[in-house]
Short mmCIF file of C-alpha atoms and ligand atoms in Angstrom, two decimals:
data_model
loop_
_atom_site.label_atom_id
_atom_site.label_comp_id
_atom_site.label_asym_id
_atom_site.label_seq_id
_atom_site.Cartn_x
_atom_site.Cartn_y
_atom_site.Cartn_z
CA MET X 1 -25.16 13.16 16.35
CA ARG X 2 -22.44 12.12 13.99
CA THR X 3 -21.08 9.32 16.05
CA GLU X 4 -24.33 7.39 16.20
CA ARG X 5 -24.08 6.17 12.63
CA PRO X 6 -22.16 2.96 12.22
CA LEU X 7 -19.06 3.02 10.06
CA THR X 8 -19.32 0.86 6.99
CA THR X 9 -15.72 -0.29 7.34
CA PRO X 10 -14.09 -0.51 10.76
CA LEU X 11 -10.83 1.37 11.03
CA SER X 12 -8.94 -1.89 11.53
CA ALA X 13 -10.06 -2.99 8.05
CA VAL X 14 -8.68 0.08 6.24
CA ARG X 15 -5.31 -0.03 4.48
CA ASN X 16 -3.76 3.19 3.21
CA LEU X 17 -1.32 1.78 0.77
CA GLY X 18 1.26 3.06 -1.67
CA ILE X 19 3.14 1.27 -4.40
CA LEU X 20 6.80 2.24 -4.61
CA ALA X 21 8.91 1.35 -7.61
CA HIS X 22 11.50 2.28 -10.11
CA VAL X 23 9.85 3.49 -13.30
CA ASP X 24 8.85 0.52 -15.49
CA ALA X 25 9.00 -2.06 -12.69
CA GLY X 26 5.25 -2.52 -13.08
CA LYS X 27 3.56 -0.24 -10.57
CA THR X 28 0.82 0.82 -12.98
CA THR X 29 0.18 -2.76 -14.06
CA VAL X 30 -0.04 -3.95 -10.44
CA THR X 31 -2.47 -1.12 -9.64
CA GLU X 32 -4.52 -1.99 -12.69
CA ARG X 33 -4.71 -5.65 -11.69
CA PHE X 34 -5.73 -4.69 -8.16
CA LEU X 35 -8.60 -2.63 -9.49
CA TYR X 36 -9.59 -5.36 -11.89
CA LEU X 37 -9.48 -8.22 -9.39
CA THR X 38 -11.32 -6.23 -6.74
CA GLY X 39 -14.07 -5.46 -9.22
CA THR X 40 -13.40 -1.73 -9.24
CA THR X 41 -12.97 -1.77 -12.99
CA HIS X 42 -14.48 -4.31 -15.29
CA LYS X 43 -12.13 -4.00 -18.16
CA ARG X 44 -8.51 -4.90 -17.92
CA GLY X 45 -6.54 -1.85 -19.01
CA GLU X 46 -3.18 -2.28 -20.60
CA VAL X 47 -0.37 0.16 -20.07
CA HIS X 48 0.73 0.18 -23.69
CA ASP X 49 -2.62 1.28 -25.14
CA GLY X 50 -3.11 4.14 -22.69
CA THR X 51 -6.29 2.78 -21.16
CA THR X 52 -5.11 2.17 -17.62
CA VAL X 53 -7.45 3.61 -15.08
CA THR X 54 -5.00 5.25 -12.74
CA ASP X 55 -3.24 7.13 -15.51
CA PHE X 56 -6.25 9.29 -16.15
CA ASP X 57 -4.47 12.55 -16.71
CA PRO X 58 -3.88 13.04 -20.45
CA GLN X 59 -0.38 14.38 -19.86
CA GLU X 60 0.40 11.28 -17.90
CA ARG X 61 -0.81 9.02 -20.68
CA ASP X 62 1.30 10.91 -23.13
CA ARG X 63 4.44 10.55 -21.11
CA GLY X 64 3.76 6.98 -20.12
CA ILE X 65 4.97 7.57 -16.57
CA THR X 66 2.97 8.21 -13.48
CA ILE X 67 3.42 11.89 -12.81
CA PHE X 68 0.56 12.81 -10.54
CA ALA X 69 -0.40 10.96 -7.39
CA ALA X 70 -4.01 9.84 -7.32
CA ALA X 71 -5.85 7.95 -4.61
CA VAL X 72 -8.03 5.07 -5.64
CA THR X 73 -10.20 2.94 -3.38
CA CYS X 74 -10.93 -0.76 -3.77
CA ALA X 75 -12.25 -3.54 -1.56
CA TRP X 76 -10.69 -6.93 -0.82
CA ASP X 77 -11.74 -9.55 1.69
CA GLY X 78 -13.81 -7.18 3.79
CA HIS X 79 -11.11 -4.52 3.78
CA ARG X 80 -11.01 -1.11 2.16
CA ILE X 81 -7.75 -0.45 0.38
CA ASN X 82 -6.99 3.19 -0.39
CA LEU X 83 -4.28 3.05 -2.99
CA ILE X 84 -2.21 6.19 -3.07
CA ASP X 85 -0.24 6.48 -6.25
CA THR X 86 3.36 7.54 -5.74
CA PRO X 87 5.42 8.80 -8.64
CA GLY X 88 8.33 6.53 -9.49
CA HIS X 89 10.20 9.15 -11.45
CA VAL X 90 13.11 10.78 -9.69
CA ASP X 91 12.02 14.26 -10.87
CA PHE X 92 9.04 14.06 -8.58
CA ALA X 93 10.76 13.42 -5.29
CA ASP X 94 8.66 16.06 -3.49
CA GLU X 95 5.50 14.37 -4.56
CA VAL X 96 6.86 11.00 -3.45
CA GLU X 97 7.64 12.44 -0.01
CA ARG X 98 4.22 13.99 0.28
CA SER X 99 2.52 10.73 -0.55
CA LEU X 100 4.78 8.83 1.87
CA ARG X 101 3.49 11.09 4.63
CA VAL X 102 -0.05 9.85 4.16
CA LEU X 103 0.63 6.12 3.74
CA ASP X 104 0.42 3.53 6.47
CA GLY X 105 2.15 0.87 4.41
CA ALA X 106 3.57 0.16 0.98
CA ILE X 107 4.36 -2.45 -1.60
CA ALA X 108 7.80 -2.07 -3.12
CA VAL X 109 7.70 -3.48 -6.65
CA PHE X 110 10.92 -4.80 -8.20
CA ASP X 111 11.70 -6.07 -11.67
CA ALA X 112 12.77 -9.72 -11.40
CA VAL X 113 15.45 -9.21 -14.05
CA ALA X 114 16.81 -5.81 -13.01
CA GLY X 115 16.50 -6.33 -9.23
CA VAL X 116 17.07 -3.15 -7.23
CA GLU X 117 17.35 -0.13 -9.54
CA PRO X 118 18.44 3.41 -8.58
CA GLN X 119 14.94 4.81 -8.11
CA SER X 120 13.77 1.80 -6.16
CA GLU X 121 16.72 2.46 -3.86
CA SER X 122 15.99 6.16 -3.40
CA VAL X 123 12.31 5.64 -2.77
CA TRP X 124 13.15 2.79 -0.34
CA ARG X 125 15.36 5.18 1.65
CA GLN X 126 12.61 7.79 1.71
CA ALA X 127 10.20 5.17 2.97
CA ASP X 128 12.77 4.26 5.65
CA ARG X 129 12.84 7.90 6.73
CA TYR X 130 9.09 7.96 7.14
CA GLY X 131 9.08 4.52 8.77
CA VAL X 132 6.64 3.11 6.23
CA PRO X 133 6.13 -0.65 6.75
CA ARG X 134 6.67 -2.48 3.48
CA ILE X 135 6.23 -5.74 1.71
CA ALA X 136 8.13 -6.49 -1.51
CA PHE X 137 6.73 -7.81 -4.79
CA VAL X 138 9.21 -9.18 -7.28
CA ASN X 139 7.38 -8.67 -10.58
CA LYS X 140 7.95 -9.84 -14.15
CA LEU X 141 8.90 -13.40 -13.24
CA ASP X 142 7.77 -14.33 -16.75
CA ARG X 143 10.62 -12.36 -18.35
CA ALA X 144 13.63 -14.06 -19.88
CA GLY X 145 16.38 -14.07 -17.28
CA ALA X 146 14.01 -13.48 -14.35
CA ASP X 147 15.10 -15.12 -11.13
CA LEU X 148 13.56 -14.63 -7.71
CA ASP X 149 16.66 -15.63 -5.74
CA THR X 150 18.90 -13.18 -7.61
CA ALA X 151 16.35 -10.40 -7.14
CA VAL X 152 16.09 -11.17 -3.41
CA ALA X 153 19.89 -11.17 -3.10
CA SER X 154 19.93 -7.75 -4.74
CA ILE X 155 17.29 -6.48 -2.29
CA ARG X 156 19.30 -7.83 0.65
CA GLU X 157 22.60 -6.37 -0.53
CA ARG X 158 21.41 -2.97 -1.69
CA LEU X 159 18.59 -2.21 0.73
CA HIS X 160 19.62 -4.28 3.78
CA PRO X 161 16.28 -5.50 5.05
CA ALA X 162 15.84 -9.05 6.34
CA PRO X 163 13.96 -10.51 3.36
CA LEU X 164 11.36 -13.10 4.34
CA VAL X 165 10.44 -14.97 1.19
CA VAL X 166 7.02 -16.57 1.56
CA GLN X 167 6.64 -18.11 -1.90
CA LEU X 168 8.46 -20.45 -4.24
CA PRO X 169 7.83 -19.80 -7.95
CA ILE X 170 6.49 -22.67 -10.05
CA GLY X 171 8.22 -22.69 -13.42
CA THR X 172 10.52 -20.07 -14.85
CA GLU X 173 10.30 -17.36 -17.49
CA ASP X 174 7.61 -18.21 -20.03
CA GLY X 175 6.75 -21.30 -18.01
CA PHE X 176 6.09 -19.36 -14.79
CA THR X 177 2.62 -20.56 -13.88
CA GLY X 178 2.19 -20.05 -10.17
CA VAL X 179 3.62 -20.04 -6.68
CA VAL X 180 3.91 -22.34 -3.70
CA ASP X 181 2.60 -20.62 -0.59
CA LEU X 182 5.31 -21.58 1.90
CA LEU X 183 3.17 -20.82 4.95
CA ARG X 184 0.46 -23.29 4.08
CA LEU X 185 2.44 -25.51 1.68
CA ARG X 186 -0.16 -25.28 -1.05
CA ALA X 187 0.22 -24.26 -4.65
CA LEU X 188 -1.61 -21.54 -6.53
CA VAL X 189 -1.55 -21.79 -10.31
CA TRP X 190 -2.98 -19.56 -12.97
CA THR X 191 -3.99 -20.90 -16.32
CA ASP X 192 -3.91 -18.64 -19.35
CA GLY X 193 -7.00 -16.54 -19.64
CA SER X 194 -8.20 -17.23 -16.09
CA ASP X 195 -8.39 -14.36 -13.64
CA THR X 196 -8.19 -16.30 -10.44
CA ALA X 197 -5.83 -18.93 -9.12
CA ASP X 198 -6.57 -22.62 -8.75
CA GLU X 199 -5.40 -24.08 -5.48
CA VAL X 200 -3.65 -27.39 -6.05
CA PRO X 201 -1.28 -29.67 -4.11
CA VAL X 202 2.38 -28.72 -4.31
CA PRO X 203 3.88 -30.44 -7.38
CA GLU X 204 5.86 -33.54 -6.35
CA SER X 205 9.01 -32.20 -8.00
CA LEU X 206 8.92 -29.05 -5.83
CA LEU X 207 7.89 -30.58 -2.53
CA GLU X 208 11.36 -31.07 -1.10
CA GLU X 209 12.50 -27.61 -2.15
CA ALA X 210 9.32 -26.05 -0.76
CA ARG X 211 9.90 -27.77 2.59
CA ARG X 212 13.52 -26.65 2.65
CA ARG X 213 12.50 -23.05 1.98
CA ARG X 214 9.75 -23.13 4.53
CA ARG X 215 12.35 -24.26 7.06
CA LEU X 216 14.60 -21.35 6.08
CA LEU X 217 11.67 -18.98 6.51
CA GLU X 218 10.88 -20.43 9.93
CA GLU X 219 14.50 -20.05 11.02
CA ALA X 220 14.68 -16.47 9.78
CA VAL X 221 11.42 -15.58 11.53
CA ALA X 222 12.45 -17.33 14.79
CA GLU X 223 15.69 -15.38 14.77
CA LEU X 224 13.86 -12.05 14.50
CA HIS X 225 10.76 -12.65 16.59
CA ALA X 226 10.77 -13.64 20.25
CA GLY X 227 7.30 -15.23 20.27
CA ALA X 228 8.08 -17.32 17.21
CA LEU X 229 11.42 -18.38 18.69
CA GLU X 230 9.64 -19.79 21.72
CA GLU X 231 7.33 -21.93 19.60
CA PHE X 232 10.26 -22.93 17.42
CA TYR X 233 12.10 -24.25 20.51
CA ASP X 234 9.03 -26.04 21.84
CA GLU X 235 7.73 -27.54 18.63
CA SER X 236 10.81 -27.32 16.38
CA ALA X 237 8.43 -26.02 13.71
CA LEU X 238 6.17 -23.00 13.32
CA SER X 239 2.50 -23.20 12.42
CA ALA X 240 1.16 -21.14 9.52
CA GLU X 241 -0.72 -19.00 12.06
CA THR X 242 2.38 -18.26 14.12
CA LEU X 243 4.37 -17.49 11.00
CA SER X 244 1.66 -15.19 9.71
CA SER X 245 1.30 -13.24 12.94
CA ALA X 246 5.09 -13.00 13.38
CA LEU X 247 5.40 -11.75 9.79
CA ARG X 248 2.78 -9.12 10.56
CA ASP X 249 4.72 -7.96 13.61
CA LEU X 250 8.04 -7.91 11.75
CA THR X 251 6.51 -5.94 8.87
CA ARG X 252 5.08 -3.36 11.23
CA THR X 253 8.27 -2.90 13.20
CA GLY X 254 10.33 -2.87 10.00
CA ASP X 255 12.50 -5.75 11.24
CA GLY X 256 11.71 -7.87 8.22
CA VAL X 257 10.29 -7.52 4.74
CA VAL X 258 7.92 -10.15 3.39
CA VAL X 259 8.75 -10.96 -0.23
CA LEU X 260 6.18 -12.19 -2.75
CA CYS X 261 6.51 -12.69 -6.48
CA GLY X 262 4.51 -12.86 -9.67
CA SER X 263 3.82 -11.41 -13.03
CA ALA X 264 1.42 -8.50 -12.97
CA TYR X 265 1.24 -8.47 -16.74
CA ARG X 266 0.06 -12.08 -16.78
CA ASN X 267 -2.14 -11.52 -13.74
CA ARG X 268 -0.19 -14.07 -11.70
CA GLY X 269 0.52 -13.54 -8.03
CA ILE X 270 -1.85 -10.62 -7.57
CA GLU X 271 -4.43 -12.24 -5.24
CA PRO X 272 -1.75 -13.43 -2.79
CA LEU X 273 -0.34 -9.90 -2.89
CA LEU X 274 -3.73 -8.45 -1.93
CA ASP X 275 -3.99 -11.08 0.81
CA ALA X 276 -0.55 -10.02 2.09
CA VAL X 277 -1.58 -6.35 2.14
CA VAL X 278 -4.50 -7.26 4.37
CA ALA X 279 -2.53 -9.71 6.53
CA TYR X 280 0.71 -7.83 7.12
CA LEU X 281 0.38 -4.10 6.51
CA PRO X 282 -1.03 -1.91 9.29
CA SER X 283 -4.37 -0.14 9.51
CA PRO X 284 -4.63 3.53 10.55
CA SER X 285 -5.33 2.36 14.10
CA ASP X 286 -2.06 0.38 14.21
CA VAL X 287 0.19 3.36 13.52
CA PRO X 288 1.21 5.99 16.06
CA ALA X 289 -0.93 9.09 16.54
CA VAL X 290 -0.01 11.94 14.23
CA ARG X 291 1.81 14.85 15.82
CA GLY X 292 1.15 18.52 15.37
CA THR X 293 1.99 21.87 16.87
CA TYR X 294 0.15 25.08 17.46
CA ASP X 295 1.40 28.26 19.09
CA GLY X 296 4.49 26.36 20.17
CA GLY X 297 2.48 23.65 21.91
CA GLU X 298 2.74 20.04 20.76
CA GLN X 299 -0.27 17.81 20.30
CA GLU X 300 -1.00 14.26 19.29
CA ARG X 301 -4.11 13.13 17.49
CA ALA X 302 -5.01 9.46 17.43
CA ALA X 303 -7.07 7.95 14.64
CA ASP X 304 -10.34 8.48 16.46
CA PRO X 305 -13.53 9.81 14.79
CA GLN X 306 -14.56 11.52 18.03
CA LEU X 307 -11.46 13.69 18.39
CA PRO X 308 -11.26 17.15 16.79
CA PHE X 309 -10.85 17.04 13.02
CA SER X 310 -7.37 17.10 11.50
CA ALA X 311 -6.29 16.23 7.98
CA LEU X 312 -3.45 16.73 5.58
CA ALA X 313 -4.09 17.79 1.98
CA PHE X 314 -1.65 15.83 -0.14
CA LYS X 315 -2.78 16.54 -3.65
CA VAL X 316 -4.94 19.06 -5.45
CA SER X 317 -6.10 18.43 -8.96
CA ALA X 318 -8.32 20.23 -11.39
CA THR X 319 -10.92 17.89 -12.85
CA ALA X 320 -14.22 18.14 -14.66
CA THR X 321 -15.86 17.71 -11.23
CA GLY X 322 -14.07 20.80 -9.94
CA ARG X 323 -11.02 21.39 -7.79
CA LEU X 324 -10.40 18.14 -5.93
CA THR X 325 -8.39 18.25 -2.73
CA TYR X 326 -7.23 14.82 -1.59
CA LEU X 327 -7.17 14.54 2.18
CA ARG X 328 -5.74 12.05 4.61
CA ILE X 329 -7.92 12.40 7.67
CA TYR X 330 -5.97 11.70 10.85
CA SER X 331 -8.60 12.43 13.47
CA GLY X 332 -12.23 13.43 13.79
CA THR X 333 -15.07 13.48 11.29
CA ILE X 334 -16.15 15.85 8.52
CA GLU X 335 -19.47 16.26 6.85
CA LYS X 336 -20.48 18.23 3.82
CA GLY X 337 -20.98 21.87 4.73
CA ASP X 338 -18.61 21.77 7.71
CA THR X 339 -16.22 24.64 8.26
CA VAL X 340 -12.56 23.80 8.72
CA TRP X 341 -9.52 25.93 9.48
CA ASP X 342 -6.41 26.13 7.33
CA PRO X 343 -3.74 27.36 9.77
CA GLY X 344 -1.21 27.92 6.95
CA VAL X 345 -3.19 30.75 5.42
CA ARG X 346 -5.25 31.45 8.55
CA ARG X 347 -8.54 31.04 6.75
CA THR X 348 -11.66 29.01 7.18
CA GLU X 349 -12.83 26.82 4.35
CA ARG X 350 -16.15 25.13 3.72
CA ILE X 351 -16.25 21.43 2.91
CA GLY X 352 -18.23 20.88 -0.27
CA ARG X 353 -18.90 17.42 -1.62
CA ILE X 354 -16.90 14.56 -0.13
CA LEU X 355 -15.90 11.93 -2.64
CA ARG X 356 -14.29 8.54 -2.59
CA VAL X 357 -12.37 8.25 -5.80
CA GLN X 358 -12.53 4.97 -7.65
CA ALA X 359 -10.19 5.82 -10.47
CA ASP X 360 -12.70 6.61 -13.16
CA ARG X 361 -15.65 7.59 -11.01
CA HIS X 362 -16.52 9.22 -7.73
CA GLU X 363 -18.71 7.93 -4.93
CA ARG X 364 -20.36 10.68 -2.87
CA LEU X 365 -20.06 10.31 0.89
CA ASP X 366 -22.11 11.98 3.61
CA ARG X 367 -19.15 12.03 5.92
CA ALA X 368 -15.58 10.91 6.24
CA VAL X 369 -13.73 9.86 9.36
CA ALA X 370 -10.27 9.44 10.86
CA GLY X 371 -8.07 7.05 8.95
CA ASP X 372 -9.71 7.58 5.60
CA ILE X 373 -8.51 9.11 2.36
CA VAL X 374 -11.06 11.12 0.43
CA ALA X 375 -11.27 13.96 -2.04
CA VAL X 376 -13.18 17.11 -1.20
CA VAL X 377 -14.72 19.56 -3.66
CA GLY X 378 -15.03 23.22 -2.75
CA LEU X 379 -11.81 24.05 -0.92
CA LYS X 380 -10.29 27.23 -2.26
CA SER X 381 -6.98 27.81 -0.58
CA ALA X 382 -5.77 24.39 0.59
CA ARG X 383 -2.70 23.19 -1.24
CA ALA X 384 -0.71 20.00 -1.20
CA GLY X 385 0.91 20.00 2.23
CA SER X 386 -1.75 22.13 3.97
CA THR X 387 -3.20 21.05 7.28
CA LEU X 388 -6.94 21.36 7.74
CA CYS X 389 -8.35 21.20 11.23
CA ALA X 390 -11.29 21.98 13.46
CA PRO X 391 -11.48 25.79 13.90
CA ASP X 392 -11.78 25.40 17.69
CA ALA X 393 -8.89 22.91 17.96
CA PRO X 394 -6.18 24.18 15.62
CA LEU X 395 -2.88 22.49 14.90
CA VAL X 396 -0.33 22.18 12.13
CA LEU X 397 0.52 18.58 11.31
CA GLU X 398 4.06 17.40 11.20
CA PRO X 399 5.14 14.56 8.98
CA PRO X 400 4.05 11.33 10.64
CA THR X 401 6.91 9.11 11.65
CA VAL X 402 7.01 5.58 12.93
CA ALA X 403 10.10 6.18 14.98
CA ASP X 404 8.64 4.10 17.78
CA PRO X 405 8.15 0.48 16.81
CA VAL X 406 4.50 -0.37 16.42
CA VAL X 407 3.43 -3.30 18.47
CA SER X 408 0.78 -5.20 16.62
CA VAL X 409 -2.63 -5.75 18.07
CA ALA X 410 -3.78 -9.34 18.30
P1 GDP M 501 5.51 1.55 -13.94
O1 GDP M 501 6.33 2.54 -14.69
O2 GDP M 501 6.22 1.02 -12.74
O3 GDP M 501 4.12 2.01 -13.64
O4 GDP M 501 5.42 0.23 -14.88
P2 GDP M 501 4.25 -0.24 -15.85
O5 GDP M 501 3.19 -0.95 -15.08
O6 GDP M 501 3.88 0.89 -16.73
O7 GDP M 501 5.02 -1.37 -16.68
C1 GDP M 501 6.13 -1.06 -17.49
C2 GDP M 501 6.18 -2.03 -18.66
O8 GDP M 501 6.44 -3.35 -18.16
C3 GDP M 501 4.88 -2.10 -19.44
O9 GDP M 501 5.17 -2.27 -20.80
C4 GDP M 501 4.20 -3.34 -18.88
O10 GDP M 501 3.35 -3.96 -19.79
C5 GDP M 501 5.40 -4.23 -18.56
N1 GDP M 501 5.13 -5.16 -17.46
C6 GDP M 501 4.50 -4.91 -16.28
N2 GDP M 501 4.40 -6.03 -15.54
C7 GDP M 501 5.01 -7.01 -16.26
C8 GDP M 501 5.23 -8.39 -16.04
O11 GDP M 501 4.84 -8.97 -15.02
N3 GDP M 501 5.91 -9.06 -17.01
C9 GDP M 501 6.34 -8.48 -18.16
N4 GDP M 501 6.99 -9.23 -19.04
N5 GDP M 501 6.12 -7.18 -18.41
C10 GDP M 501 5.47 -6.45 -17.48
#
């Protein structure tokens, strides 16, 4: 019986995440730092010397831009983060759309000097269309001319979300050393050469400004969130816990966008970003059931391992391991050797090896369940965009939408 075996990671602790950005904003560097900090890679790759782990296709290295989406898995704070690479280059809009279909949430990365750039705008609009909950990361705060407030103003004016800035940078440009966490009024600083932040009291010189900004954040949250407003009236201040849970709700309904900042290149601001992914972005069980049709009939499939299998193939790549088909599993369970149905070509396919891809290596799995993103070896006809489903419960998946606001679970 498949369902008797416990899952290693509960569905609520899975994050299917994409990083959206204009080319050069720092998506590859952020990805690299994620993999490094989560222990997935042990060597810090640098974009300029072609050693980054996600850019493993030689053509991609040559061109220096992320052409092909790849899914990479890492672990943070008891959560499994499946990082789906989304091309930032405008020539690959189809591939961006396909990856947006399989995400549950995203980080939009902006350059602190350039602010919103044309491709960040187009990919933001696409993410709006698919209702992808987002948090924003203003990167490159170490650059000359970088300014968080200007970047946030550009996000507000060009993209029109309600930005909810949860950090105050410590130092500017070359002297950017850390951030004040406005929820907890504590400072995180990174010293050169250290991988992790030191938690210190908020510097005296920033205390008043940090309090002022926390107040602004509280007011913005109270204005957008009924529960927070109530506490705001009663207490005339919001606790870190209330703020955090209201920010999670606002992220998931798309009514607000949490903004963090840092310098991926200098490895500053990355741990709080991972914490924010876990705290604010939804799990597969928080998003609406995927919809599909078959023979004119509509169906919904919730993220439940016990329902009939359904998955969307979102990328196929030829590797030394064989033909890898990346799948987002929406419902049910598959095991090696299972037969699945591809309704597009009306053929059955046999599931070969099931792999979890960790950038430069593959972990073999016995089975994979609803909510997960895996690569399968042995599929012959499935292409990017194909649905795969249980032969006795066929359907063709439609693009998932989050048209209905998602109410967060406590
Ligand atoms: P992508 O095209 O969005 O994947 O961007 P990359 O991660 O390839 O970064 C583009 C360039 O910006 C590279 O030369 C990086 O080294 C550089 N870069 C990335 N993050 C930072 C940062 O925080 N500060 C500075 N100064 N440069 C950065």
